[in-house]
Short mmCIF file of C-alpha atoms in Angstrom, two decimals:
data_model
loop_
_atom_site.label_atom_id
_atom_site.label_comp_id
_atom_site.label_asym_id
_atom_site.label_seq_id
_atom_site.Cartn_x
_atom_site.Cartn_y
_atom_site.Cartn_z
CA MET O 1 0.00 0.00 0.00
CA LYS O 2 1.44 3.32 -1.08
CA ARG O 3 2.08 5.60 1.86
CA PRO O 4 0.04 8.84 1.69
CA LEU O 5 2.01 12.06 1.40
CA ALA O 6 0.28 13.30 4.55
CA ASP O 7 2.04 10.58 6.57
CA ARG O 8 5.58 11.28 5.38
CA THR O 9 8.19 13.33 7.19
CA GLY O 10 9.01 16.86 6.14
CA ALA O 11 12.53 15.75 5.13
CA LYS O 12 11.11 13.13 2.76
CA LEU O 13 8.60 15.54 1.27
CA SER O 14 11.30 18.17 0.79
CA ALA O 15 13.46 15.64 -1.06
CA MET O 16 10.52 14.64 -3.25
CA LEU O 17 9.83 18.27 -4.07
CA ALA O 18 13.46 18.87 -4.98
CA ALA O 19 13.46 15.82 -7.26
CA GLY O 20 10.21 16.82 -8.93
CA ASP O 21 8.45 13.69 -7.67
CA THR O 22 5.57 15.63 -6.15
CA SER O 23 4.25 19.16 -5.79
CA ALA O 24 3.22 21.43 -2.96
CA THR O 25 -0.35 21.21 -4.26
CA ALA O 26 -0.32 17.41 -4.10
CA ILE O 27 1.12 17.41 -0.58
CA LEU O 28 -1.54 19.86 0.57
CA ALA O 29 -4.29 17.81 -1.08
CA SER O 30 -3.21 14.77 0.94
CA SER O 31 -3.31 16.73 4.20
CA GLN O 32 -6.67 18.31 3.34
CA ALA O 33 -8.14 14.89 2.58
CA ARG O 34 -6.99 13.67 5.99
CA ILE O 35 -8.46 16.73 7.71
CA GLU O 36 -11.82 16.14 6.05
CA ALA O 37 -11.73 12.45 6.96
CA VAL O 38 -10.76 12.61 10.63
CA ASP O 39 -10.89 16.07 12.17
CA GLY O 40 -14.59 15.81 12.88
CA GLU O 41 -13.67 13.18 15.46
CA VAL O 42 -10.22 14.38 16.53
CA GLY O 43 -11.11 18.08 16.87
CA ALA O 44 -7.55 19.27 16.33
CA LEU O 45 -8.36 22.37 14.25
CA LEU O 46 -10.35 25.39 15.36
CA THR O 47 -9.89 27.44 12.19
CA PRO O 48 -8.98 25.51 9.03
CA THR O 49 -7.52 27.67 6.24
CA PRO O 50 -8.03 25.63 3.05
CA GLN O 51 -8.33 28.53 0.62
CA LEU O 52 -5.25 30.34 1.89
CA ALA O 53 -3.33 27.07 1.90
CA ALA O 54 -4.31 26.29 -1.69
CA GLU O 55 -3.18 29.73 -2.85
CA ARG O 56 0.16 29.38 -1.06
CA ALA O 57 0.76 25.86 -2.45
CA ALA O 58 0.05 27.03 -6.01
CA GLU O 59 2.45 29.95 -5.59
CA LEU O 60 5.13 27.61 -4.27
CA ASP O 61 4.81 25.26 -7.22
CA VAL O 62 5.43 28.15 -9.60
CA TYR O 63 8.38 29.32 -7.52
CA LEU O 64 9.96 25.86 -7.23
CA SER O 65 9.56 25.24 -10.97
CA THR O 66 12.10 27.99 -11.62
CA GLY O 67 14.86 26.06 -9.83
CA ALA O 68 15.09 28.71 -7.11
CA PRO O 69 16.69 27.76 -3.75
CA GLN O 70 14.40 25.61 -1.63
CA SER O 71 13.97 25.89 2.12
CA PRO O 72 13.35 22.70 4.16
CA ALA O 73 10.01 24.26 5.15
CA ALA O 74 8.85 24.94 1.58
CA GLY O 75 5.59 23.18 0.80
CA ILE O 76 5.27 21.57 4.25
CA PRO O 77 1.72 21.67 5.70
CA VAL O 78 1.92 23.37 9.10
CA ALA O 79 -0.64 23.88 11.86
CA VAL O 80 -0.27 26.70 14.39
CA LYS O 81 -1.51 26.66 17.98
CA ASP O 82 -4.27 29.20 18.41
CA VAL O 83 -2.35 31.29 20.94
CA LEU O 84 0.03 32.55 18.22
CA THR O 85 -1.29 35.51 16.26
CA THR O 86 -1.87 35.23 12.53
CA ASN O 87 -2.57 38.31 10.45
CA GLY O 88 -6.11 38.19 9.06
CA ILE O 89 -6.88 34.78 10.60
CA ARG O 90 -8.81 34.61 13.85
CA THR O 91 -6.89 33.74 16.99
CA THR O 92 -9.05 32.59 19.89
CA CYS O 93 -6.75 31.00 22.50
CA GLY O 94 -9.50 28.38 22.80
CA SER O 95 -11.76 30.98 24.45
CA LYS O 96 -15.13 32.46 23.55
CA ILE O 97 -13.76 35.78 24.83
CA LEU O 98 -11.63 36.00 21.66
CA GLU O 99 -14.02 34.12 19.36
CA GLY O 100 -14.11 36.97 16.86
CA TYR O 101 -10.58 38.34 17.32
CA VAL O 102 -8.64 38.72 14.05
CA PRO O 103 -5.07 39.94 14.71
CA PRO O 104 -3.53 42.63 12.49
CA TYR O 105 -0.07 41.07 12.70
CA ASP O 106 1.76 37.73 12.63
CA ALA O 107 3.70 36.11 15.44
CA THR O 108 7.40 35.98 14.57
CA ALA O 109 7.40 32.17 14.68
CA TRP O 110 4.77 32.00 11.96
CA THR O 111 6.38 34.87 10.02
CA ARG O 112 9.59 32.87 9.76
CA LEU O 113 7.89 29.64 8.74
CA SER O 114 5.71 31.45 6.22
CA GLY O 115 8.72 33.28 4.82
CA ALA O 116 10.42 29.91 4.32
CA GLY O 117 7.46 28.61 2.31
CA ALA O 118 5.44 26.64 4.87
CA VAL O 119 1.75 26.14 4.08
CA LEU O 120 -0.71 26.95 6.88
CA VAL O 121 -3.53 24.38 7.09
CA GLY O 122 -5.15 25.89 10.18
CA LYS O 123 -5.08 27.04 13.79
CA THR O 124 -5.15 24.29 16.40
CA ASN O 125 -7.38 23.73 19.39
CA CYS O 126 -5.91 24.20 22.87
CA ASP O 127 -6.85 24.47 26.52
CA GLU O 128 -8.35 27.92 27.09
CA PHE O 129 -5.54 30.49 27.20
CA ALA O 130 -3.15 27.50 27.35
CA MET O 131 -4.22 26.73 30.92
CA GLY O 132 -4.57 22.96 31.10
CA SER O 133 -2.81 19.69 30.47
CA SER O 134 -5.44 17.50 28.82
CA ASN O 135 -6.97 19.69 26.08
CA GLU O 136 -10.42 19.08 27.52
CA ASN O 137 -10.71 22.72 28.59
CA SER O 138 -11.19 24.50 25.29
CA ALA O 139 -14.37 26.55 25.01
CA PHE O 140 -14.86 25.00 21.56
CA GLY O 141 -14.77 21.37 22.68
CA PRO O 142 -12.05 18.85 23.53
CA VAL O 143 -9.34 17.37 21.34
CA HIS O 144 -9.24 13.57 21.14
CA ASN O 145 -6.13 11.46 20.86
CA PRO O 146 -6.07 10.14 17.26
CA TRP O 147 -4.68 6.79 18.42
CA ASP O 148 -7.64 6.23 20.75
CA LEU O 149 -10.52 8.69 20.61
CA GLU O 150 -11.50 7.88 24.19
CA ARG O 151 -8.17 9.20 25.50
CA VAL O 152 -6.82 12.73 25.82
CA PRO O 153 -3.97 14.02 23.63
CA GLY O 154 -2.37 15.97 26.46
CA GLY O 155 -2.24 19.72 26.63
CA SER O 156 -2.29 22.53 26.34
CA SER O 157 -0.87 22.05 22.81
CA GLY O 158 -2.93 18.90 22.29
CA GLY O 159 -4.45 20.16 19.05
CA SER O 160 -1.04 20.62 17.47
CA ALA O 161 0.22 17.22 18.65
CA ALA O 162 -2.97 15.47 17.48
CA ALA O 163 -2.84 17.20 14.09
CA VAL O 164 0.66 15.85 13.42
CA ALA O 165 -0.14 12.39 14.79
CA ALA O 166 -3.28 12.13 12.63
CA GLY O 167 -1.58 13.38 9.47
CA GLU O 168 -3.59 16.58 9.27
CA ALA O 169 -0.33 18.53 9.31
CA VAL O 170 3.28 17.45 8.87
CA TRP O 171 4.66 20.05 11.29
CA ALA O 172 2.97 22.13 13.99
CA LEU O 173 3.75 24.96 16.36
CA GLY O 174 2.86 24.74 20.04
CA THR O 175 3.85 26.48 23.24
CA ASP O 176 5.35 25.10 26.43
CA THR O 177 5.07 26.80 29.83
CA GLY O 178 5.34 23.78 32.11
CA GLY O 179 5.26 20.84 29.70
CA SER O 180 2.61 21.79 27.14
CA VAL O 181 4.71 20.63 24.17
CA ARG O 182 6.54 17.73 25.78
CA GLN O 183 3.54 16.07 27.40
CA PRO O 184 1.15 16.02 24.40
CA ALA O 185 4.00 14.94 22.12
CA SER O 186 4.52 11.96 24.38
CA LEU O 187 0.82 11.09 24.57
CA CYS O 188 0.38 11.38 20.79
CA GLY O 189 3.59 9.60 19.81
CA VAL O 190 5.28 12.46 17.93
CA VAL O 191 8.51 14.42 18.41
CA GLY O 192 8.01 17.46 20.62
CA LEU O 193 10.78 20.01 21.12
CA LYS O 194 10.77 22.61 23.87
CA PRO O 195 13.90 24.70 23.09
CA THR O 196 15.81 26.94 25.45
CA TYR O 197 13.79 29.95 26.62
CA GLY O 198 14.44 32.80 24.19
CA ARG O 199 15.72 30.63 21.34
CA ILE O 200 12.45 31.20 19.44
CA SER O 201 10.86 34.64 19.59
CA ARG O 202 7.74 35.01 21.72
CA TYR O 203 6.52 38.04 19.76
CA GLY O 204 2.88 37.43 18.89
CA LEU O 205 2.42 34.73 21.52
CA ILE O 206 -0.56 35.57 23.74
CA ALA O 207 1.03 34.99 27.12
CA PHE O 208 0.17 32.56 29.87
CA ALA O 209 3.32 33.21 31.94
CA SER O 210 5.77 35.39 30.06
CA SER O 211 8.84 34.35 32.03
CA LEU O 212 8.23 30.68 31.16
CA ASP O 213 6.35 30.63 27.85
CA THR O 214 8.37 28.99 25.07
CA VAL O 215 7.37 28.37 21.45
CA GLY O 216 7.99 24.72 20.57
CA THR O 217 7.58 22.31 17.67
CA PHE O 218 5.83 19.07 16.77
CA THR O 219 7.19 16.85 14.02
CA ARG O 220 7.43 13.15 13.12
CA SER O 221 11.21 12.88 13.28
CA VAL O 222 14.18 14.41 15.04
CA ARG O 223 15.56 15.51 11.67
CA ASP O 224 12.37 17.45 11.02
CA ALA O 225 12.59 19.01 14.49
CA GLY O 226 16.07 20.25 13.63
CA SER O 227 14.93 21.62 10.28
CA MET O 228 12.00 23.41 11.84
CA LEU O 229 14.11 24.91 14.61
CA GLN O 230 16.67 26.06 12.02
CA VAL O 231 13.96 28.21 10.46
CA LEU O 232 12.50 29.46 13.74
CA ALA O 233 15.60 30.19 15.84
CA GLY O 234 17.35 33.53 15.97
CA HIS O 235 17.26 36.92 17.62
CA ASP O 236 14.16 39.07 17.26
CA PRO O 237 14.46 42.76 18.21
CA ARG O 238 10.70 42.81 18.93
CA ASP O 239 11.16 40.34 21.80
CA ALA O 240 13.30 41.61 24.69
CA THR O 241 13.84 38.03 25.93
CA SER O 242 14.99 36.74 22.54
CA LEU O 243 18.52 35.30 22.67
CA ASP O 244 21.07 37.23 20.64
CA VAL O 245 23.43 34.30 20.11
CA PRO O 246 24.55 32.40 16.99
CA VAL O 247 22.22 29.71 15.63
CA PRO O 248 24.11 26.45 15.03
CA ALA O 249 23.44 23.96 12.26
CA TYR O 250 21.06 21.63 14.06
CA ASP O 251 21.47 18.84 11.52
CA ALA O 252 25.27 18.82 11.65
CA HIS O 253 25.59 15.69 13.80
CA LEU O 254 22.36 13.80 13.15
CA ASP O 255 24.16 11.06 11.21
CA ASP O 256 27.13 10.68 13.56
CA GLY O 257 25.71 7.66 15.38
CA VAL O 258 25.75 6.99 19.12
CA ALA O 259 29.26 5.61 19.58
CA GLY O 260 30.83 7.08 22.71
CA LEU O 261 27.62 8.62 24.03
CA ARG O 262 26.48 8.02 27.61
CA ILE O 263 22.79 7.27 28.03
CA GLY O 264 21.02 7.18 31.38
CA VAL O 265 17.69 5.64 32.33
CA VAL O 266 15.85 7.12 35.31
CA GLY O 267 14.76 4.06 37.24
CA GLU O 268 12.19 5.99 39.21
CA ALA O 269 10.27 6.67 36.00
CA PHE O 270 9.18 3.03 36.01
CA GLY O 271 8.21 2.72 39.68
CA ASP O 272 5.00 3.12 41.63
CA GLY O 273 2.07 4.69 39.85
CA VAL O 274 3.09 3.68 36.32
CA GLU O 275 0.31 2.05 34.28
CA PRO O 276 0.71 -1.76 34.17
CA GLY O 277 2.62 -2.84 31.11
CA VAL O 278 4.54 0.40 30.63
CA GLY O 279 7.42 -0.57 32.86
CA ALA O 280 7.62 -3.90 31.07
CA SER O 281 8.38 -2.05 27.84
CA VAL O 282 11.91 -1.39 29.09
CA ARG O 283 13.79 -4.17 27.34
CA ARG O 284 16.17 -5.69 29.86
CA ASP O 285 17.79 -7.89 27.24
CA ARG O 286 18.94 -5.15 24.83
CA PRO O 287 21.48 -2.84 26.43
CA VAL O 288 22.39 0.34 24.60
CA ARG O 289 26.05 -0.64 24.48
CA ARG O 290 25.19 -3.13 21.74
CA HIS O 291 24.67 -0.09 19.54
CA GLY O 292 27.92 1.60 20.44
CA GLY O 293 26.89 3.63 23.48
CA ARG O 294 27.50 3.24 27.19
CA GLY O 295 24.88 3.36 29.89
CA ARG O 296 24.52 4.54 33.42
CA GLY O 297 21.53 4.09 35.69
CA ARG O 298 20.07 2.08 38.51
CA HIS O 299 19.97 -1.05 36.38
CA ALA O 300 23.09 -3.01 35.45
CA ALA O 301 22.66 -1.93 31.85
CA PRO O 302 20.55 0.77 30.16
CA ARG O 303 17.44 -0.35 28.35
CA ARG O 304 15.82 0.57 25.08
CA LEU O 305 12.19 1.62 25.04
CA ARG O 306 10.02 -0.27 22.60
CA PRO O 307 6.89 1.83 22.03
CA GLU O 308 5.04 -1.00 20.33
CA ARG O 309 5.23 -3.04 23.53
CA VAL O 310 3.72 -0.38 25.76
CA LEU O 311 0.06 -0.67 24.78
CA PRO O 312 -0.34 -3.46 22.20
CA ASP O 313 -3.95 -3.98 23.20
CA ARG O 314 -4.74 -0.42 22.11
CA ALA O 315 -3.48 -1.05 18.59
CA GLU O 316 -5.50 -4.26 18.38
CA ARG O 317 -8.62 -2.47 19.60
CA MET O 318 -8.18 0.27 17.00
CA LEU O 319 -8.08 -2.34 14.23
CA LEU O 320 -11.46 -3.68 15.32
CA GLU O 321 -13.22 -0.36 15.80
CA PRO O 322 -14.89 1.31 12.79
CA GLY O 323 -14.34 4.92 11.86
CA PRO O 324 -12.21 7.19 9.65
CA LEU O 325 -9.07 6.56 11.71
CA ARG O 326 -9.12 2.80 11.12
CA ARG O 327 -7.19 3.01 7.85
CA ARG O 328 -4.30 4.85 9.50
CA ALA O 329 -4.30 2.37 12.39
CA VAL O 330 -4.07 -0.55 9.97
CA TRP O 331 -1.19 1.07 8.12
CA THR O 332 0.63 1.79 11.38
CA ALA O 333 0.26 -1.80 12.56
CA ARG O 334 1.61 -3.10 9.24
CA ARG O 335 4.57 -0.77 9.39
CA ARG O 336 5.49 -2.11 12.83
#
């Protein structure tokens, strides 16, 4: 079964665009089809932007056909948490108080992604004013975890995490004040990055706690996280807390391997209070040193996490349940 474009990583899509194997319009069409199929149940998007996205994708195809330099973000469908302002597109913070608010300016994070050619598919649902950790507290209804609609996606950036996990967007922007990128990324099975405070400009972010708020990213791979951060990072004179330091090449060492690295496992993470079966996913028979690294921790040897062993019953249940998400569940099970 041919893998839909909506389920590929940004790096793969960028390579396909560069080789002429696909187009920004085709990539967007795949994401839009997924949005139409599943978002009625997932509830990840508050304000879809199909017309604006189609116009941007068409413009990009013309631009890329000239052989002009291509950014890693060009043509990538992106969703933006609804606490980041977008010029001409309503920004609600998940609250009826701002239901009709249409900002006259863009947040710097979106300005940089847009300037690099990203395609906005919509604004994502979130706990009201980013105050929550389950994404059940939006005034416009909850977000559901696309892997199991009866479970929460985490919050407050649950809409962004769910959008990437469900294939509605390839990349997404979220915000993290006390875990609101890291926790939903974990619950939805995607890569969440909460960078150093000030690495990404907060200009245009409607604040929860200004001294802690951090713009973060959701992707499907670490390579994509690096590519996205490469576009977003850098000093912004409009944000007094923005770091005025050089931006490194985040992909410089991605292919170096793990030889010589030290990896620790926090034993307490698998103690009392952990859901039955999760602790068993720590493979005691596959130490990291087999792959070139060295371990340190409470156990004699570090262990590798095997996500497919954490909740196998959930995957089996998804295969049996009807609904628009079943096709993606079947594909995921086959891939494993």
